[in-house]
């Protein structure tokens, strides 16, 4: 008896092509109902895409606004106590090698001393000869900084470079100008090797810095290597140690830095480290995301039940068709497969429309907040597939129902 | 029909191979008391025969047709299709036999309302393994044969009853079955439409198709070459 099936060439048997064609025709038969059927899935997928998309977008905004500066910047200075004359007196001095000591701590990515230099009346100018007839302008302040100050303060050079450890160690007469100071001093190009004069000493300008995340007073100052300031200008003590630390390493750095600066008297330093990566805000955000994802999950569940419901309804309505197909030689398995595939197609359509809607919402909301919308493409594809998965699950029970339809009973009614 | 060509027109009917053969086939429906829808029945339909089964409502006609169409199984006895017993066949084998050896025509037409006439006929080729390249050609030929070449792209809902039933006949014969089983094919038709369907049956019979038509109508039954009466689940040949 198997001869009957064996006679037919495999390519001519009822196969995937026929299955897809029949399912597509079944799905397309009632476009109006199709819209209603996919509504739940559309809303569910859309809300998940919106939640994840906005979470990703917001996370990037928060990183840009807070993390890059607040969560990665630390500062240490000598502790002070009020002296007899009422002035604050430093209890200790930051060691001159404080930056090197700090950089040995895990989590510290760059460190540099920054100090104000007392000029004791010396002039700062771009010309060597003091011209008494020239209108007197207030000279830009002079700061001393370490070779890694650019990294430690997250600064950006407009031109040239920052001085290096060699300059610092040798006390070379080099300077970096803040962009505002450069403008005031009339220095435009560092490649012409201009000099600025502090008192009567010339310092070769090697770079111009036009942005820093902290200590924005750098932009208006002439910055010398700390070693140079000590040698030439009698810098007696460093004011602050600035650090750029890895996100989340604040507490560890806060604990270890005073010990690294002075193992015997760690209490003589105050260290300002980033608040513990704003755990509170993170957890609030996580809660919000969880709620939205849960809502999306509920919507998906409703969407799945919706598909299951309508597919079941369609099985009941199409009992006559099922009977006819069985009479024409369809097996139970072929009937079940058709309804599962129809349900998967409906789910995929819902996923597709939902993902598109979700992306649109993320883009519109981001535009309204002037954020950069961030959405991983893979996640959008995943959302579409999730729709198909929901369709698959939702279609299983109706498909079993369809497969169990008895052709005789089914054929008694009409199609 | 091909069988006829092979055997030659001169051959006597009773010499031809039986297409359908019932040996003591019985169908009881469980209940209290059980319903004897079909008492033990012997029936042989040979290739090229046009047989009608006539009887009043509730006499067991549909039960008989469902058994012959492998939509139902006998509670007792053996049914041979193309000379081979069917009692051992599983669900897949029975589906394959329905697809390739049997064509159905129903009183209620059973056309898919959202598919065109051509697509409805194509549906039968999908399950019966008609070579993919031939499906459309064969479906169009079948529709031409029943006089509906001008209605290929119409939806069944806009056709007359007679046209619908002729579409169903085209669907039933497109896979070249061994036997066409029709259950009250004219039950939903006016007399003119009935006549067009019955004329089509005459022509198909003349071309060698084996037909078994079930009806409660003596006039319809009279068109057949051989007639069997059924009453209370018992068959009786009409001389
Ligand atoms: N599934 C069933 N269960 C119980 N009785 C049935 C069933 N199908 C048919 N019958 C009974 O079998 C008898 C024959 O029915 P049927 O073959 O449909 O008659 P016909 O087609 O000649 O009108 C009737 O008495 C009917 O009630
Ligand atoms: Mg009946």
XYZ file of C-alpha atoms and ligand atoms in Angstrom:
682
model
C 0.000 0.000 0.000
C 2.935 2.333 0.548
C 3.250 2.234 -3.219
C 0.689 5.034 -3.424
C 2.907 7.550 -1.691
C 6.118 6.253 -3.211
C 4.827 6.775 -6.728
C 4.926 10.544 -6.283
C 8.253 12.322 -6.801
C 9.427 14.078 -3.612
C 9.380 17.491 -5.290
C 5.723 17.044 -6.195
C 4.545 16.012 -2.731
C 2.898 18.489 -0.428
C 5.938 20.386 0.818
C 7.111 23.607 2.418
C 6.196 25.638 -0.658
C 2.626 24.357 -0.657
C 2.427 24.813 3.105
C 3.585 28.432 2.934
C 1.298 29.193 0.002
C -1.739 27.724 1.778
C -0.879 29.522 5.034
C -0.353 32.843 3.266
C -3.714 32.487 1.524
C -5.340 31.623 4.850
C -3.828 34.653 6.594
C -4.618 37.023 3.734
C -8.243 35.925 3.448
C -9.467 38.343 6.140
C -7.279 41.468 6.246
C -9.552 43.333 8.657
C -9.473 40.571 11.208
C -5.725 40.182 10.717
C -5.253 43.752 11.954
C -7.253 43.055 15.100
C -5.440 39.780 15.635
C -1.987 41.291 15.574
C -2.956 44.309 17.686
C -1.949 42.745 21.009
C 1.354 41.501 19.633
C 2.030 44.863 18.014
C 1.488 46.682 21.306
C 3.500 44.161 23.297
C 6.478 44.129 20.947
C 6.317 47.905 20.553
C 6.351 48.505 24.316
C 9.303 46.164 24.801
C 11.218 47.855 21.974
C 10.373 51.288 23.398
C 11.412 50.271 26.913
C 14.712 48.767 25.865
C 15.357 51.512 23.318
C 14.683 54.340 25.747
C 16.689 52.575 28.462
C 19.645 52.264 26.096
C 19.242 55.851 24.935
C 18.911 57.194 28.468
C 21.870 55.136 29.687
C 24.050 56.773 27.060
C 22.729 60.228 28.041
C 23.460 59.590 31.703
C 26.940 58.399 30.824
C 27.485 61.539 28.815
C 26.113 63.831 31.491
C 27.417 62.319 34.684
C 29.625 59.343 34.427
C 32.321 60.773 32.202
C 32.979 63.628 34.625
C 31.455 63.039 38.008
C 31.980 59.311 38.219
C 35.570 59.341 36.983
C 37.076 62.394 38.636
C 38.705 62.431 42.060
C 40.715 65.049 43.871
C 42.991 64.934 46.920
C 44.452 67.770 48.938
C 46.067 68.313 52.286
C 43.620 68.548 55.172
C 43.383 71.909 56.847
C 42.552 73.154 60.303
C 41.957 76.708 61.481
C 45.160 78.182 62.957
C 45.477 80.645 65.783
C 45.206 83.609 63.454
C 41.916 82.259 62.075
C 43.474 81.286 58.723
C 43.130 77.743 57.447
C 46.472 75.998 57.763
C 47.422 72.904 55.874
C 48.219 69.953 58.124
C 50.480 68.287 55.583
C 51.959 68.663 52.137
C 51.157 66.614 49.110
C 54.381 64.824 48.194
C 55.895 65.948 44.900
C 55.629 62.371 43.611
C 51.970 62.139 44.661
C 50.903 61.523 41.053
C 53.263 58.572 40.616
C 52.127 57.112 43.939
C 48.458 57.513 43.008
C 48.892 55.938 39.591
C 50.061 52.723 41.218
C 46.577 52.242 42.702
C 44.278 49.991 40.713
C 41.491 52.046 39.159
C 43.517 55.236 38.848
C 44.023 55.883 35.161
C 45.887 59.191 35.382
C 46.933 61.575 38.135
C 48.545 64.990 38.212
C 49.314 67.716 40.698
C 47.820 71.143 40.023
C 49.030 74.208 41.923
C 48.646 77.924 41.758
C 51.940 79.748 41.384
C 52.486 82.987 43.266
C 54.250 85.332 40.853
C 55.142 87.880 43.502
C 54.374 90.722 41.130
C 56.195 89.318 38.104
C 54.562 90.156 34.800
C 53.309 87.658 32.258
C 53.481 88.783 28.661
C 54.241 87.758 25.127
C 56.952 90.360 24.615
C 60.338 90.345 26.402
C 60.650 94.088 26.928
C 58.261 95.747 29.278
C 56.725 98.693 27.547
C 55.627 101.211 30.166
C 53.498 103.063 27.598
C 51.385 99.991 26.815
C 48.043 99.859 28.638
C 48.400 97.707 31.670
C 46.209 94.615 31.597
C 45.884 92.055 34.314
C 48.303 89.230 33.634
C 46.937 85.689 33.221
C 47.554 83.541 36.278
C 50.251 80.871 36.209
C 49.505 77.295 37.215
C 51.848 74.393 37.723
C 50.691 70.948 36.630
C 51.989 67.426 36.219
C 52.782 65.712 32.924
C 49.538 63.665 33.050
C 47.303 66.617 33.840
C 45.659 66.456 30.435
C 44.466 62.879 31.058
C 43.734 63.497 34.742
C 41.508 66.491 33.965
C 40.108 65.000 30.756
C 41.371 67.946 28.776
C 41.629 68.451 25.048
C 44.449 70.154 23.173
C 43.642 72.628 20.485
C 47.182 72.462 19.145
C 50.613 71.170 20.031
C 51.093 68.854 22.977
C 51.259 68.705 26.737
C 54.673 68.755 28.384
C 56.032 65.389 29.405
C 57.735 63.862 32.416
C 61.138 64.802 30.980
C 60.246 68.477 30.844
C 59.016 68.218 34.397
C 62.089 66.429 35.730
C 64.579 68.755 33.988
C 62.649 71.903 34.815
C 62.552 72.814 31.101
C 61.164 76.214 30.262
C 58.095 75.124 28.400
C 54.501 76.145 28.868
C 51.023 75.145 27.780
C 48.520 77.948 27.404
C 44.851 77.823 28.190
C 42.871 78.883 25.120
C 41.673 82.118 26.772
C 45.145 82.998 27.984
C 46.565 82.320 24.507
C 44.045 84.736 23.040
C 44.941 87.381 25.602
C 48.626 86.924 24.966
C 48.135 86.982 21.221
C 49.483 83.468 20.674
C 47.777 81.788 17.743
C 50.084 79.083 16.454
C 52.415 76.928 18.481
C 54.259 75.646 15.390
C 56.010 79.030 15.145
C 57.570 78.267 18.529
C 56.303 81.389 20.290
C 57.378 82.201 23.803
C 55.684 83.795 26.749
C 57.581 85.673 29.405
C 57.079 85.249 33.111
C 59.101 87.983 34.643
C 62.111 88.095 32.322
C 62.292 84.352 31.638
C 61.064 83.008 28.313
C 58.984 79.861 28.185
C 58.423 78.115 24.879
C 54.747 77.444 24.228
C 54.336 73.765 23.269
C 50.547 73.471 23.273
C 47.206 75.179 23.722
C 44.478 73.463 25.710
C 40.896 74.434 24.905
C 38.774 72.128 27.030
C 38.984 70.520 30.453
C 36.351 68.649 32.449
C 37.608 70.074 35.775
C 39.647 73.037 36.858
C 38.346 75.179 34.043
C 40.625 77.927 35.383
C 43.320 76.156 33.295
C 41.787 77.694 30.206
C 42.683 81.166 31.353
C 46.151 80.322 32.673
C 49.733 79.802 31.650
C 50.575 76.256 32.709
C 54.131 75.281 33.559
C 55.491 71.883 34.524
C 55.514 71.535 38.314
C 59.304 70.939 38.308
C 59.862 74.121 36.307
C 57.633 76.156 38.639
C 59.568 74.847 41.652
C 62.943 75.672 40.114
C 62.117 79.053 38.597
C 59.286 80.427 40.678
C 59.858 78.867 44.080
C 56.676 76.814 44.201
C 56.658 75.564 47.779
C 53.773 73.126 47.917
C 51.312 71.454 45.582
C 47.636 72.358 46.045
C 45.657 69.504 44.616
C 46.115 66.051 43.197
C 43.621 65.414 40.395
C 42.818 61.884 39.323
C 40.948 60.247 36.513
C 39.631 56.934 37.822
C 37.784 53.999 36.305
C 33.985 54.043 36.713
C 33.045 52.382 39.981
C 36.552 52.500 41.466
C 35.818 55.636 43.540
C 35.400 53.955 46.930
C 38.566 51.850 46.555
C 40.615 54.844 45.444
C 39.189 56.907 48.331
C 40.386 54.236 50.764
C 43.850 53.639 49.344
C 44.930 57.079 48.165
C 45.632 58.653 51.621
C 47.702 55.595 52.568
C 49.652 55.857 49.339
C 50.329 59.557 49.951
C 51.510 59.083 53.522
C 51.324 55.597 55.058
C 52.026 57.038 58.518
C 49.521 59.833 58.560
C 46.822 59.056 56.041
C 44.323 61.282 57.865
C 46.166 64.427 56.869
C 44.682 64.254 53.377
C 41.120 64.763 52.242
C 40.082 62.811 49.215
C 36.996 63.602 47.156
C 35.997 60.550 45.179
C 32.998 60.132 42.923
C 29.820 59.154 44.717
C 29.516 55.407 44.456
C 28.500 55.557 40.779
C 25.110 56.805 41.840
C 23.777 53.438 42.866
C 20.472 54.969 43.784
C 19.818 56.383 40.357
C 20.828 53.112 38.715
C 18.448 51.113 40.833
C 15.589 53.536 40.226
C 16.233 53.258 36.536
C 16.373 49.492 36.763
C 13.008 49.527 38.556
C 11.444 51.670 35.857
C 12.812 49.405 33.129
C 11.568 46.346 34.981
C 8.086 47.783 35.253
C 7.982 48.660 31.572
C 9.365 45.281 30.568
C 6.779 43.623 32.787
C 4.048 45.687 31.119
C 5.476 44.716 27.735
C 5.490 41.083 28.848
C 1.855 41.309 29.901
C 1.009 42.940 26.568
C 2.832 40.119 24.777
C 0.939 37.546 26.799
C -2.305 39.273 25.906
C -1.097 39.410 22.302
C -0.348 35.691 22.360
C -3.715 34.878 23.874
C -5.260 37.138 21.219
C -3.610 35.204 18.411
C -4.507 31.889 20.039
C -8.102 33.060 20.407
C -8.517 34.259 16.860
C -6.697 31.231 15.428
C -8.977 28.984 17.467
C -11.986 30.922 16.235
C -10.710 30.590 12.706
C -10.293 26.823 13.183
C -13.915 26.602 14.307
C -15.066 28.732 11.381
C -13.013 26.769 8.919
C -14.079 23.316 10.090
C -15.675 22.788 6.686
C -12.435 23.753 4.950
C -10.504 21.380 7.193
C -12.936 18.565 6.346
C -12.598 19.344 2.668
C -8.794 19.341 2.838
C -8.875 16.006 4.625
C -11.189 14.634 1.930
C -8.750 15.927 -0.701
C -6.014 13.921 0.983
C -4.467 16.205 3.613
C -3.092 14.373 6.636
C -3.722 15.545 10.192
C -0.108 16.669 10.339
C -0.475 18.813 7.224
C -3.578 20.465 8.678
C -1.796 21.149 11.990
C 1.259 22.531 10.182
C -0.906 24.891 8.155
C -2.514 26.451 11.220
C 0.796 26.696 13.091
C 2.413 28.418 10.124
C -0.557 30.769 9.769
C -0.200 31.659 13.427
C 3.571 32.163 13.098
C 3.034 34.412 10.072
C 0.493 36.447 12.048
C 2.956 36.672 14.955
C 5.802 37.731 12.646
C 3.596 40.411 11.117
C 2.720 41.622 14.608
C 6.396 41.603 15.547
C 7.338 43.510 12.416
C 4.689 46.192 12.858
C 5.350 46.362 16.614
C 9.109 46.729 16.176
C 8.621 49.451 13.568
C 6.189 51.259 15.871
C 8.588 50.912 18.799
C 11.511 52.297 16.804
C 9.354 55.219 15.684
C 8.385 56.014 19.294
C 12.003 55.838 20.472
C 13.051 58.196 17.682
C 10.221 60.664 18.364
C 10.743 60.690 22.142
C 14.515 61.077 21.709
C 14.001 63.912 19.248
C 11.683 65.661 21.704
C 14.349 65.352 24.434
C 17.117 66.184 21.953
C 18.764 62.893 22.767
C 20.583 60.675 20.324
C 18.313 57.637 19.844
C 20.272 54.445 20.504
C 18.779 51.101 19.493
C 20.715 47.968 18.685
C 19.631 46.612 15.330
C 19.973 43.041 16.543
C 17.468 43.791 19.255
C 14.937 45.012 16.681
C 15.409 41.799 14.690
C 15.016 39.843 17.895
C 11.735 41.643 18.587
C 10.373 40.574 15.192
C 11.423 36.979 15.844
C 9.820 37.161 19.283
C 6.548 37.963 17.512
C 6.994 34.806 15.423
C 7.748 32.839 18.592
C 4.566 34.093 20.210
C 2.655 33.124 17.081
C 4.195 29.657 17.250
C 3.210 29.142 20.887
C -0.223 30.637 20.322
C -0.800 28.415 17.286
C -0.014 25.083 18.914
C -3.321 24.482 20.663
C -5.537 25.663 17.770
C -3.435 23.525 15.418
C -4.028 20.457 17.572
C -7.740 21.287 17.531
C -7.651 21.596 13.754
C -5.831 18.285 13.390
C -8.413 16.530 15.535
C -11.361 17.688 13.407
C -13.255 14.658 12.101
C -13.769 15.094 8.360
C -17.221 13.494 8.320
C -18.616 15.796 10.968
C -16.817 18.742 9.381
C -18.254 18.076 5.930
C -21.829 18.057 7.189
C -21.661 21.835 7.554
C -20.742 24.231 4.783
C -17.335 25.749 4.131
C -10.607 6.113 -18.038
C -7.157 4.987 -18.932
C -8.209 1.502 -17.937
C -10.889 1.627 -20.582
C -8.430 2.582 -23.252
C -6.258 -0.346 -22.336
C -9.018 -2.900 -22.239
C -10.832 -1.746 -25.322
C -14.419 -0.563 -25.585
C -15.773 -3.902 -26.773
C -15.030 -5.642 -23.488
C -17.933 -6.532 -21.236
C -18.311 -4.621 -17.984
C -18.233 -7.674 -15.751
C -14.808 -8.648 -17.088
C -13.207 -5.408 -15.966
C -11.227 -5.036 -12.750
C -13.260 -4.053 -9.691
C -12.381 -0.541 -8.498
C -14.447 -0.760 -5.347
C -15.348 -3.973 -3.578
C -17.234 -4.339 -0.277
C -17.189 -7.748 1.418
C -19.633 -7.937 4.323
C -18.926 -4.344 5.228
C -20.864 -3.202 8.287
C -21.112 0.136 10.056
C -22.605 0.422 13.496
C -22.666 3.571 15.547
C -22.321 2.985 19.268
C -25.321 4.038 21.323
C -28.220 2.671 23.271
C -29.375 0.866 21.266
C -26.520 0.849 18.683
C -27.449 2.284 15.264
C -26.997 -0.176 12.403
C -26.366 2.443 9.738
C -25.132 -0.221 7.319
C -25.931 -3.914 7.599
C -23.376 -6.408 6.213
C -23.086 -5.376 2.590
C -21.467 -6.786 -0.535
C -20.977 -4.444 -3.457
C -18.646 -4.440 -6.444
C -18.161 -1.455 -8.745
C -16.026 -2.148 -11.799
C -13.930 0.311 -13.768
C -16.056 2.530 -15.977
C -19.324 1.769 -14.235
C -21.860 4.505 -13.407
C -23.705 3.386 -10.302
C -26.379 5.209 -8.354
C -27.457 4.468 -4.805
C -30.948 5.736 -4.115
C -32.805 5.769 -0.851
C -34.755 7.955 1.542
C -33.195 10.229 4.113
C -31.593 8.330 6.971
C -31.279 5.096 4.998
C -27.454 5.009 5.275
C -26.385 6.568 1.953
C -23.867 8.992 3.404
C -22.532 6.304 5.723
C -21.871 4.128 2.688
C -20.189 6.968 0.814
C -17.928 7.847 3.770
C -16.802 4.236 3.964
C -16.109 4.113 0.222
C -14.235 7.416 0.467
C -12.026 6.212 3.332
C -13.357 9.000 5.526
C -14.757 6.318 7.832
C -13.869 2.708 8.641
C -16.211 -0.288 8.737
C -16.913 -1.897 12.085
C -16.772 -5.244 10.283
C -15.959 -6.653 6.839
C -13.340 -5.699 4.290
C -13.232 -2.893 1.774
C -10.951 -3.362 -1.220
C -9.948 -0.345 -3.290
C -8.280 -1.141 -6.628
C -8.323 -4.754 -5.473
C -6.292 -4.072 -2.334
C -7.648 -4.352 1.204
C -7.770 -1.066 3.089
C -8.278 -2.323 6.632
C -4.545 -2.328 7.378
C -3.912 1.160 6.021
C -2.863 3.850 8.482
C -3.942 7.470 8.526
C -1.231 8.630 6.125
C -1.914 5.819 3.686
C -5.662 6.500 3.746
C -4.987 10.214 3.154
C -2.760 9.319 0.199
C -5.455 7.010 -1.222
C -8.078 9.749 -0.864
C -5.748 12.180 -2.604
C -4.939 9.952 -5.568
C -7.720 7.354 -6.022
C -10.906 9.109 -4.908
C -12.703 12.257 -6.009
C -15.496 13.710 -3.901
C -18.458 15.834 -4.899
C -20.636 17.103 -2.053
C -24.145 18.440 -1.871
C -22.857 21.682 -0.308
C -20.073 22.120 -2.931
C -17.426 22.885 -0.270
C -15.561 25.473 -2.290
C -13.254 27.863 -0.418
C -15.009 31.234 -0.681
C -11.831 33.365 -0.704
C -10.137 31.389 -3.466
C -10.797 31.696 -7.161
C -12.330 28.866 -9.158
C -8.892 27.927 -10.477
C -7.315 27.981 -7.005
C -10.081 25.763 -5.674
C -9.317 23.176 -8.345
C -5.561 23.558 -7.775
C -6.097 22.667 -4.131
C -6.774 19.040 -5.099
C -3.510 18.840 -7.069
C -1.525 20.106 -4.061
C -2.306 17.118 -1.847
C -2.355 14.461 -4.574
C 1.205 14.968 -5.805
C 0.363 16.058 -9.320
C 3.753 17.133 -10.734
C 4.233 20.786 -9.864
C 4.806 21.820 -13.462
C 1.540 20.196 -14.579
C -0.750 21.464 -11.825
C -1.996 24.624 -13.446
C -2.298 23.111 -16.881
C -4.279 20.165 -15.495
C -6.545 22.408 -13.427
C -7.281 24.621 -16.412
C -7.952 21.533 -18.542
C -10.337 20.151 -15.899
C -12.213 23.461 -15.782
C -12.382 23.550 -19.573
C -13.761 20.029 -19.443
C -16.658 21.124 -17.194
C -17.286 24.220 -19.315
C -15.892 26.843 -16.936
C -12.850 28.041 -18.904
C -14.344 31.546 -18.784
C -14.664 31.544 -14.985
C -11.097 30.728 -13.912
C -10.521 33.893 -11.894
C -14.009 34.216 -10.447
C -14.708 33.703 -6.774
C -17.163 30.838 -6.136
C -19.468 33.274 -4.355
C -20.430 34.939 -7.648
C -21.127 31.668 -9.493
C -24.516 30.005 -9.993
C -25.191 26.779 -8.113
C -24.635 24.716 -11.247
C -21.326 26.435 -11.928
C -20.231 25.846 -8.357
C -21.008 22.169 -8.565
C -19.225 21.862 -11.893
C -16.198 23.537 -10.269
C -16.398 20.885 -7.555
C -16.546 18.181 -10.240
C -13.458 19.649 -11.924
C -11.698 19.567 -8.545
C -12.781 15.954 -8.044
C -11.432 14.731 -11.393
C -8.270 16.854 -11.710
C -6.110 14.287 -9.901
C -7.516 11.483 -12.144
C -9.100 9.379 -9.412
C -10.153 5.755 -9.801
C -13.676 6.602 -8.733
C -15.771 9.723 -8.309
C -18.051 9.657 -5.270
C -20.932 12.146 -5.290
C -23.250 12.640 -2.288
C -26.540 14.277 -3.340
C -24.732 16.308 -6.016
C -27.965 17.944 -7.155
C -29.486 18.397 -3.707
C -28.857 22.154 -3.671
C -29.552 22.802 -7.339
C -32.563 23.901 -9.383
C -33.645 21.591 -12.199
C -31.699 23.388 -14.956
C -28.490 23.344 -12.950
C -29.137 19.722 -11.952
C -29.457 18.832 -15.588
C -26.117 20.481 -16.432
C -24.345 18.504 -13.700
C -26.026 15.224 -14.656
C -25.161 15.788 -18.315
C -21.573 16.304 -17.239
C -21.670 13.003 -15.336
C -22.988 11.274 -18.468
C -20.098 12.678 -20.474
C -17.489 11.719 -17.882
C -18.977 8.233 -17.774
C -18.798 8.039 -21.539
C -15.119 8.946 -21.283
C -14.598 6.000 -18.965
C -14.738 7.530 -15.480
C -16.079 5.306 -12.712
C -18.927 7.128 -10.922
C -20.894 6.360 -7.800
C -23.720 8.845 -7.217
C -25.812 8.841 -4.071
C -29.255 10.456 -4.144
C -32.732 10.354 -2.679
C -34.100 11.421 -6.069
C -35.303 8.642 -8.413
C -34.915 10.870 -11.454
C -31.262 11.511 -10.680
C -30.726 7.850 -9.943
C -32.322 6.903 -13.268
C -29.439 8.541 -15.167
C -27.061 5.857 -13.952
C -26.282 2.725 -15.903
C -26.705 0.579 -12.795
C -28.913 1.318 -9.803
C -28.920 0.126 -6.208
C -31.630 0.886 -3.682
C -30.794 1.385 -0.032
C -33.270 1.224 2.827
C -32.515 0.952 6.566
C -28.892 0.203 5.853
C -29.534 -2.633 3.405
C -28.599 -2.579 -0.280
C -30.721 -4.060 -3.027
C -29.879 -4.091 -6.731
C -32.605 -2.617 -8.978
C -33.001 -4.823 -12.010
N -22.029 9.533 13.851
C -23.235 8.893 13.978
N -23.623 8.453 15.192
C -24.825 7.844 15.348
N -25.658 7.631 14.345
C -25.344 8.038 13.117
C -24.115 8.703 12.859
N -24.047 9.019 11.533
C -25.200 8.555 10.990
N -25.960 7.981 11.926
C -27.247 7.350 11.719
O -27.099 6.397 10.682
C -28.229 6.410 9.836
C -27.804 6.644 8.407
O -27.368 7.972 8.267
P -26.847 8.580 6.898
O -25.907 7.635 6.309
O -26.390 9.954 7.135
O -28.207 8.622 6.053
P -28.514 9.320 4.678
O -27.294 9.924 4.148
O -29.070 8.238 3.826
O -29.555 10.364 4.958
C -29.175 7.478 10.381
O -30.117 6.840 11.191
C -28.286 8.328 11.195
O -29.003 8.894 12.278
Mg -26.875 11.909 3.589
